[in-house]
Short mmCIF file of C-alpha atoms in Angstrom, two decimals:
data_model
loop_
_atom_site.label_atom_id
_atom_site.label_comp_id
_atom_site.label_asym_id
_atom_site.label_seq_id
_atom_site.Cartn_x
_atom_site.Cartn_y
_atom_site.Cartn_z
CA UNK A 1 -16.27 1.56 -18.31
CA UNK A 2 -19.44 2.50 -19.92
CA UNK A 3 -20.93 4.68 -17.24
CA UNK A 4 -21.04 8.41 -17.56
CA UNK A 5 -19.67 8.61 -13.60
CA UNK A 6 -16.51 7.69 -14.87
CA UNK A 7 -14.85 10.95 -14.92
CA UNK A 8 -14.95 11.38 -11.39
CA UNK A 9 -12.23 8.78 -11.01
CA UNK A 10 -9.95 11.47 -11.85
CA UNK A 11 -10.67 14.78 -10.41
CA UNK A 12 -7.91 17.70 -11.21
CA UNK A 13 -5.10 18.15 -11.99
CA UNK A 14 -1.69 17.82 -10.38
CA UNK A 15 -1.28 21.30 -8.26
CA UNK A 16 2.42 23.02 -7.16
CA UNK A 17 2.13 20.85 -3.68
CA UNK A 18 1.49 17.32 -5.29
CA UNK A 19 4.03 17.94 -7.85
CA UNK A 20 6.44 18.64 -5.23
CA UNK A 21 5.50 16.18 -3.17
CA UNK A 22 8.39 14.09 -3.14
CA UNK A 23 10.22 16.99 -1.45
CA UNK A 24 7.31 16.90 1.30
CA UNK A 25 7.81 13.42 1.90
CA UNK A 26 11.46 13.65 2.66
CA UNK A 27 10.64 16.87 5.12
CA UNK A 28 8.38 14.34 6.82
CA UNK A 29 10.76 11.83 6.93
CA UNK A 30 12.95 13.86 8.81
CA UNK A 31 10.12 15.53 10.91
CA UNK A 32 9.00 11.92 12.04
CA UNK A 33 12.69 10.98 12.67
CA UNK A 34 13.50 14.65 14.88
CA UNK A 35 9.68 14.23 16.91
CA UNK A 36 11.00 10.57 17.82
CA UNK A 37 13.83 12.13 19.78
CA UNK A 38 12.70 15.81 20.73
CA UNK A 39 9.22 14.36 22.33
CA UNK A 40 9.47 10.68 22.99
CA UNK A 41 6.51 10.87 25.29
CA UNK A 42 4.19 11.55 22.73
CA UNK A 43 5.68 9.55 20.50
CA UNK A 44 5.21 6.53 22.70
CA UNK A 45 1.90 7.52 23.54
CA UNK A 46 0.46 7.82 19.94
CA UNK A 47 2.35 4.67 19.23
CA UNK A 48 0.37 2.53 22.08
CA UNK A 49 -2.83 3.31 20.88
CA UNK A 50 -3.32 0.66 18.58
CA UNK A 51 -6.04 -2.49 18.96
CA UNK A 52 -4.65 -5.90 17.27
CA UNK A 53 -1.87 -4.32 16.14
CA UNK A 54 -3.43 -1.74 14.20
CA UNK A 55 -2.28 1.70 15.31
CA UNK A 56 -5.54 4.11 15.58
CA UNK A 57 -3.87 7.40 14.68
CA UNK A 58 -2.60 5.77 11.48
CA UNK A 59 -6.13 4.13 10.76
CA UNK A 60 -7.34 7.87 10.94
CA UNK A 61 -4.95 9.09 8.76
CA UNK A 62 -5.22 6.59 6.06
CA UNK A 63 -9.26 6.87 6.16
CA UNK A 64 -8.59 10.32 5.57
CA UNK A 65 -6.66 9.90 2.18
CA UNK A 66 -8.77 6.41 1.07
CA UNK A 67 -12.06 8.27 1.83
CA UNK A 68 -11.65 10.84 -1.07
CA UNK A 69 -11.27 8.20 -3.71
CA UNK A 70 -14.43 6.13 -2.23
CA UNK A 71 -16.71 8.70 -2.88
CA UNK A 72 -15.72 8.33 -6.78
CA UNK A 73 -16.73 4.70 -6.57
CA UNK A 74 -19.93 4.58 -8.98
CA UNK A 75 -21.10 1.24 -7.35
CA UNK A 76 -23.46 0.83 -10.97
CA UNK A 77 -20.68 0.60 -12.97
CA UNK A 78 -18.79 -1.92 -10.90
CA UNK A 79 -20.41 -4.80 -12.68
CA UNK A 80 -18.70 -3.48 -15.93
CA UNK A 81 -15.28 -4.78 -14.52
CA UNK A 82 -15.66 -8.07 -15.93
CA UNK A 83 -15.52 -6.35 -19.02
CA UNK A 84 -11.45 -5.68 -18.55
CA UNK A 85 -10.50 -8.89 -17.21
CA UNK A 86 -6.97 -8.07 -17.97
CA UNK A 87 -5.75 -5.88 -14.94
CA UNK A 88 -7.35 -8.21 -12.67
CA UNK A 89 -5.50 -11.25 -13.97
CA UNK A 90 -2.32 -9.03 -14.28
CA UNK A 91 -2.42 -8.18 -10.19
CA UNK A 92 -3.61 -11.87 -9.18
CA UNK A 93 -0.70 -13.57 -10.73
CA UNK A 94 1.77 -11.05 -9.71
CA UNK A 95 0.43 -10.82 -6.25
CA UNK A 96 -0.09 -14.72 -5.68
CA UNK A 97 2.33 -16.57 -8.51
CA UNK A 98 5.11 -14.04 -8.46
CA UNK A 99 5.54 -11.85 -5.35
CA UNK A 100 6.24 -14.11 -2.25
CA UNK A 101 8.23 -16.16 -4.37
CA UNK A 102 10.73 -13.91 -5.76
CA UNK A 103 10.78 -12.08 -1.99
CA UNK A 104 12.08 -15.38 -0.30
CA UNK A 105 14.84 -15.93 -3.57
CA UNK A 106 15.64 -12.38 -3.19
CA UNK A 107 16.17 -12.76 1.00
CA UNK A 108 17.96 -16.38 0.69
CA UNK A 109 20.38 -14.42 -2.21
CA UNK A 110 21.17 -11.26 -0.39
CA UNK A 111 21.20 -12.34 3.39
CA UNK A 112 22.57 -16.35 2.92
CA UNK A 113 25.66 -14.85 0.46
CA UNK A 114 25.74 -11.12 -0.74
CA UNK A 115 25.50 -10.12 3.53
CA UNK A 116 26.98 -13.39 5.15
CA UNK A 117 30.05 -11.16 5.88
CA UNK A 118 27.89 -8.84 7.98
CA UNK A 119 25.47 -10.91 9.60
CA UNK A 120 25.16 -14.28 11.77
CA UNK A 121 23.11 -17.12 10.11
CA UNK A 122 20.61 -17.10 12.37
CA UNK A 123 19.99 -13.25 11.92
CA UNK A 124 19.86 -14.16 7.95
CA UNK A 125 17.31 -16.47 8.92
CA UNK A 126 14.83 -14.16 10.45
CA UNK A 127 15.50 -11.32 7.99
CA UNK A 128 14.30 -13.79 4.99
CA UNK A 129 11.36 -14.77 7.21
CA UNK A 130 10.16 -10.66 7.37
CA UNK A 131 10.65 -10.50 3.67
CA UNK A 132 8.99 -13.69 3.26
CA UNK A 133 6.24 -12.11 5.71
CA UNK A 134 6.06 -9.09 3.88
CA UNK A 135 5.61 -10.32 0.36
CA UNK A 136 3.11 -12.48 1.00
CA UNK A 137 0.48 -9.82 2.16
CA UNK A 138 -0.46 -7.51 -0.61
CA UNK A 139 -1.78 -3.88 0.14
CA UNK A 140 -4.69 -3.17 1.30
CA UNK A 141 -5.33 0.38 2.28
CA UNK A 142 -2.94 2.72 0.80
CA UNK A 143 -3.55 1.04 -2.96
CA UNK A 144 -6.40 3.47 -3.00
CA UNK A 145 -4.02 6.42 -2.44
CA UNK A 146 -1.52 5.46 -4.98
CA UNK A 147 -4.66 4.98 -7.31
CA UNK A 148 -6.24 8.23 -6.66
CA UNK A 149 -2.66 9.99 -7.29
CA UNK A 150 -2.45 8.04 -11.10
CA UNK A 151 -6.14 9.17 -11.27
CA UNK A 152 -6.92 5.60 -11.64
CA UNK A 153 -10.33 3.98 -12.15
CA UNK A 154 -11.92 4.03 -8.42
CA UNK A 155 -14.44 1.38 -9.56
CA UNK A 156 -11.65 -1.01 -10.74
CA UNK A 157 -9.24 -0.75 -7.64
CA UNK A 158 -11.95 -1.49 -5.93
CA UNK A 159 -12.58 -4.98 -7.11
CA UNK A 160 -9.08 -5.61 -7.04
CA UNK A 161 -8.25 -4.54 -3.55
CA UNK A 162 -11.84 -6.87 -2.42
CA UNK A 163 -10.55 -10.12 -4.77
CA UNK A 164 -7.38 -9.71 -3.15
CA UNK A 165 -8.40 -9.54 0.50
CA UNK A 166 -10.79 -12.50 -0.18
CA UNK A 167 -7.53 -14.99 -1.64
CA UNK A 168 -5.93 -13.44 1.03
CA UNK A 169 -7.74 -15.60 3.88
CA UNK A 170 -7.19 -18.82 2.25
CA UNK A 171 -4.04 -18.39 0.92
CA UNK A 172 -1.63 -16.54 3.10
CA UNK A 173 -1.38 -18.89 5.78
CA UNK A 174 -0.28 -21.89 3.75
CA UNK A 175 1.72 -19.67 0.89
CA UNK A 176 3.97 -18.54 4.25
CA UNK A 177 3.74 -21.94 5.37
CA UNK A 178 5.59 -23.63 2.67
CA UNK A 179 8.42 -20.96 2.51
CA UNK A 180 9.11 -20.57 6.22
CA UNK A 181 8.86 -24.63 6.67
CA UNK A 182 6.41 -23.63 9.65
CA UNK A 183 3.04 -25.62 9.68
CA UNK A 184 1.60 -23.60 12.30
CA UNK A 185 1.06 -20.28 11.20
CA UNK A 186 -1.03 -17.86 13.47
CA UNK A 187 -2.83 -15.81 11.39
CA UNK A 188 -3.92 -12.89 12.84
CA UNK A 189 -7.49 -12.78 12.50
CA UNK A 190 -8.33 -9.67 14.43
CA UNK A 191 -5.57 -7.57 13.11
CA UNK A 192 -6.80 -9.38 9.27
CA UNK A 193 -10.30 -8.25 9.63
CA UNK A 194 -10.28 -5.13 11.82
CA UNK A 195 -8.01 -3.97 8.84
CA UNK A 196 -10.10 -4.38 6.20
CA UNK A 197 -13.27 -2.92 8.20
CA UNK A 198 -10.95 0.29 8.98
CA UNK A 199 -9.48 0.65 6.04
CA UNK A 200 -11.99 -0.66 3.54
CA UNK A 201 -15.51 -1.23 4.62
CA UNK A 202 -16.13 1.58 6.54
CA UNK A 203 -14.54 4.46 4.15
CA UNK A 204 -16.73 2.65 1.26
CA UNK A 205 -19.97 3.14 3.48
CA UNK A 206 -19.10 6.46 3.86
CA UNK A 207 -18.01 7.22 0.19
CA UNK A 208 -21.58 5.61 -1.07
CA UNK A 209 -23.39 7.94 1.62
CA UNK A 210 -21.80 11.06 0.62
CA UNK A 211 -21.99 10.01 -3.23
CA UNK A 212 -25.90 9.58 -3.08
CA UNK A 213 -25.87 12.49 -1.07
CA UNK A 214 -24.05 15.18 -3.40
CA UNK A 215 -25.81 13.80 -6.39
CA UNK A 216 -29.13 13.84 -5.08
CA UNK A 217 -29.15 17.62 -4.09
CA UNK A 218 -26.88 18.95 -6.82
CA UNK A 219 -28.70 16.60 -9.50
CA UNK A 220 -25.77 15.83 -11.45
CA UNK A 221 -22.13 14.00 -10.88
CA UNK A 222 -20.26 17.24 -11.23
CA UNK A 223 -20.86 17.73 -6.98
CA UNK A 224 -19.23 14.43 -6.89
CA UNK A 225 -16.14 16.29 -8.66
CA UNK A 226 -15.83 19.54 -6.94
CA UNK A 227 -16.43 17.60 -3.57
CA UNK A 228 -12.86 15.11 -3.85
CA UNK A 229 -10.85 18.36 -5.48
CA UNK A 230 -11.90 20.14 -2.14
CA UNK A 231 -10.95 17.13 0.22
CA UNK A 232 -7.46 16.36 -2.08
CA UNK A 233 -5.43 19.09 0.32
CA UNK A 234 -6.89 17.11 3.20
CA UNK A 235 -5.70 14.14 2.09
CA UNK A 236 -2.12 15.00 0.88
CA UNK A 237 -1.85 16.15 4.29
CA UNK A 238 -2.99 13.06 5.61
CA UNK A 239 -0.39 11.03 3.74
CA UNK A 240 2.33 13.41 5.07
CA UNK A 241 1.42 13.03 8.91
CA UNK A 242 1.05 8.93 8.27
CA UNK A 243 4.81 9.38 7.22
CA UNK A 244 5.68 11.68 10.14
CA UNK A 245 4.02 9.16 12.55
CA UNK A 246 5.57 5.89 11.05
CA UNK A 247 9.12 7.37 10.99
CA UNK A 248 8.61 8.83 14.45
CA UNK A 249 7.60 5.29 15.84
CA UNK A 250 10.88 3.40 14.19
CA UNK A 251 13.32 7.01 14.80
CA UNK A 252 14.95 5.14 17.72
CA UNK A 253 15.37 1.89 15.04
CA UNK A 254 17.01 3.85 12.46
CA UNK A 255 19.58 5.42 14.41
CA UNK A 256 20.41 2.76 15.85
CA UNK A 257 20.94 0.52 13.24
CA UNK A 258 21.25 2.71 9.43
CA UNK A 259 23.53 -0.16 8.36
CA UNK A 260 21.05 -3.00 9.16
CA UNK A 261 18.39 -0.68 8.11
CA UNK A 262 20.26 -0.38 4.76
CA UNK A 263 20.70 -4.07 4.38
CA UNK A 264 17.06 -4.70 4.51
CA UNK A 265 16.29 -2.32 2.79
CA UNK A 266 18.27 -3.04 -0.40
CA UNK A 267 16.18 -6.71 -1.35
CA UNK A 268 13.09 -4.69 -0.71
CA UNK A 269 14.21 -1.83 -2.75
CA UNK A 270 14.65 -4.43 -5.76
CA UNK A 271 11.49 -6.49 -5.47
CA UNK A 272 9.50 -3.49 -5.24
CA UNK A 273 11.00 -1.97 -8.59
CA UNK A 274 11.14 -5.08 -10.16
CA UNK A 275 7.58 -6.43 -9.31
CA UNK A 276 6.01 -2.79 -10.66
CA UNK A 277 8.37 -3.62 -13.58
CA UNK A 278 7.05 -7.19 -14.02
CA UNK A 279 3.05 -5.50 -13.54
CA UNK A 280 3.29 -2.26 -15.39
CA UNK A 281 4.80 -4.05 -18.71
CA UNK A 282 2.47 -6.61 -18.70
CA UNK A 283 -0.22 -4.33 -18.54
CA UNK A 284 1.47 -2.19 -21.59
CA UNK A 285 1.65 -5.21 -23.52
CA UNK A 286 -1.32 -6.58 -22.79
CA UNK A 287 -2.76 -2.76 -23.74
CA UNK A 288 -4.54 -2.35 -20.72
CA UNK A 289 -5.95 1.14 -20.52
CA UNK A 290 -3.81 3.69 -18.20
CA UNK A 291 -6.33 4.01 -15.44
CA UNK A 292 -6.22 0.06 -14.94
CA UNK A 293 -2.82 -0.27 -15.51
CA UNK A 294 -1.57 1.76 -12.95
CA UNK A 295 -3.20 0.67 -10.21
CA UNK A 296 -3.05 -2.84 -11.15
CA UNK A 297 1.01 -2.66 -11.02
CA UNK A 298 0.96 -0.65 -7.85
CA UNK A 299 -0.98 -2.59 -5.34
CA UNK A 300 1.34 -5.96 -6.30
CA UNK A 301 3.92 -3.35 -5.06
CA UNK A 302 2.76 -2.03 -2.07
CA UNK A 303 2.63 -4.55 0.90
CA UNK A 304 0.19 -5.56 3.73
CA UNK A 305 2.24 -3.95 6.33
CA UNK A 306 -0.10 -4.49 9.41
CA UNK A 307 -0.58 -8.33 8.92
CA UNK A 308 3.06 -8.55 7.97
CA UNK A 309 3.99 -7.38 11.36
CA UNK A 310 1.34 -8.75 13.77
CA UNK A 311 2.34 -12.32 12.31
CA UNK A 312 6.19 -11.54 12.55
CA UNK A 313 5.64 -10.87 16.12
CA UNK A 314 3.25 -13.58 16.67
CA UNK A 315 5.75 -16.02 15.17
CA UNK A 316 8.88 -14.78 16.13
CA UNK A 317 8.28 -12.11 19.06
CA UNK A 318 8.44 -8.35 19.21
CA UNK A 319 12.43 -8.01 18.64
CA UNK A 320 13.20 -10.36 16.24
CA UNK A 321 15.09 -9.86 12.98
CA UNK A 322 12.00 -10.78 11.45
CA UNK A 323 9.83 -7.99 13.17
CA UNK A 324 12.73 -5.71 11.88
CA UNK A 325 12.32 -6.74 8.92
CA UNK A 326 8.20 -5.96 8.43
CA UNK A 327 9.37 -2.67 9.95
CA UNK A 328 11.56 -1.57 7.43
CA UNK A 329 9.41 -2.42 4.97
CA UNK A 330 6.87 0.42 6.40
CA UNK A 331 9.90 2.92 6.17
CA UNK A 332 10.62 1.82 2.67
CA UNK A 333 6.77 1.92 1.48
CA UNK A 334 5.98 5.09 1.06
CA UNK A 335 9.07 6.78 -0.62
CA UNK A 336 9.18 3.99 -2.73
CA UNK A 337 5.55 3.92 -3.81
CA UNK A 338 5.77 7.97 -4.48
CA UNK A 339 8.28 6.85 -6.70
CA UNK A 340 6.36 4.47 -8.58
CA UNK A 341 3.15 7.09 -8.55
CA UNK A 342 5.57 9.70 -10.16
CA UNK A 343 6.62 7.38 -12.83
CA UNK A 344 3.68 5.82 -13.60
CA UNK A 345 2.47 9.43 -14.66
CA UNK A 346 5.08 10.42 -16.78
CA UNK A 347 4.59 7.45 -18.56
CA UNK A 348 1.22 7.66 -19.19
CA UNK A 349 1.35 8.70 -22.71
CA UNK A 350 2.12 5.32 -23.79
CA UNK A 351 -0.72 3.33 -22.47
CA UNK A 352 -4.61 3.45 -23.82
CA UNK A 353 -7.11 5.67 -22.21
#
């Protein structure tokens, strides 16, 4: 990118807490898991407060950690994107060519043969159906987290993140469509577009407001700098209370059912590492610089949770295998995108930029 804002993609460096904060996120886990059973009440409460499916407390949360990386969007320097057409193309093929297809192979190969012995048919059915649900929707909100952790190019995630929720209108009804064998897919429009106003629209506003703001009294971009390395505590500790919420919701799920959980969990496991695999080596081959590269193998990664769910439930009711399914694959994100974030970093050296 040729504008001088650039630097404030990347604000920092990587403190004792973030470089521990794999360790955080299992204390979390547990946390989430111990406040499901200790206080249920509140649990339940915080877990009702949702409109179209999208939980409020969580919304909060994750506008607390995508907020940070808005305010590094330099919206003059977006147009220079078409410059690097690479990462785009890299993320739209895995996302849209790739993903959903190798989720339903993976489902069909691990719950038709590898689990038959554990599970009924018709179970196997609706667990493929989640996955299919699952990898069709590609992240939304939380890409910018992952991004901002690889100190990835603000400007660039966010073009990807808008291209993607624009194919994502047209294209995940009939994608899911053709691997479920349903024709009548209700697509969730509320839960669709109140997400990407939560989680997107109004964060950006925001970001651009406080942008203008900070460089208009401090005269320079440096405010812009000190400004997201003040708010990064704030937002680590966001990401830790989304995990202690999420795990608290599905506690009661988890003890109930580790093995099931486990079988789920295991397809997912390998079509998120081997998706980032697919991403991240294209991009190295392809020599896309770092900050592009990262992000652009991350958000084919992470899923559209939300959607995945409200349309599992729409389609196949509230305790279906396929509702499961979407469910584990919000216990699995996180850990498993840390993961990725972790690695991603400590292979940095080899990539451009």
């Amino acid at each position: 990118m040729s504008s001088p804002e650039q630097t404030t993609a990347a604000p920092g460096g990587i403190g004792t807490f973030e470089k521990y904060l794999s360790i955080w996120v299992a204390l979390a886990i547990i946390v989430g898991i111990g406040l499901g059973q200790v206080m249920p009440g509140l649990v339940q409460f915080l877990a009702q407060l949702e409109v179209a499916k999208v939980n409020l407390p969580v919304a909060i949360l994750i506008w607390a950690m995508v907020y940070p990386m808005m305010v590094s969007v330099d919206f003059s320097s977006i147009k220079d994107v078409a410059k690097e057409p690479k990462g785009l193309a890299i993320t739209l093929v895995v996302n849209w060519l790739i993903k959903p297809f190798t989720m339903a192979l993976l489902g069909v190969v691990f719950f038709k043969y590898i689990f038959a012995a554990f599970i009924t048919p018709a179970e196997a059915d609706g667990y493929i159906a989640g996955l299919i649900l699952l990898g069709a929707a590609p992240c939304t909100a939380m890409v910018f987290v992952w991004s901002h952790l690889t100190k990835g190019d603000a400007n660039y995630t966010l073009v990807q993140v808008s291209v993607n929720d624009l194919i994502m209108i047209f294209a995940y009804a009939p994608i899911v469509a053709v691997l479920l064998g349903v024709t009548n897919i209700p697509v969730p429009w509320d839960t669709l577009v109140l997400s990407v106003v939560l989680y997107v629209l109004v964060p950006l506003v925001a970001g651009y407001l406080t942008r203008k703001a900070l460089i208009a009294r401090a005269h320079n971009v440096a405010a812009v700098d000190e400004f997201t390395a003040k708010l990064k505590p704030a937002s680590i500790a966001g990401l830790l209370a989304t995990v202690v919420l999420l795990f608290g919701f599905q506690g009661n799920v988890i003890l109930a059912n580790p093995l099931l959980i486990l079988l789920i969990a295991i397809p997912l496991l390998l079509q998120s590492y081997g998706i980032f695999a697919v991403a991240y080596l294209a991009a190295w081959k392809m020599k896309v610089p770092f900050r592009i590269a990262a992000p652009c193998a991350l958000i084919g990664t992470s899923n559209f949770f939300e959607l995945a769910v409200a349309v599992a439930i729409g389609l196949f009711g509230l305790n279906s295998g396929a509702a499961l399914a979407t469910v584990v694959g919000v216990l699995v994100e996180v850990p498993v995108m840390l993961s990725l974030v972790a690695l991603a970093n400590r292979t940095r050296q080899h990539f451009s930029g």
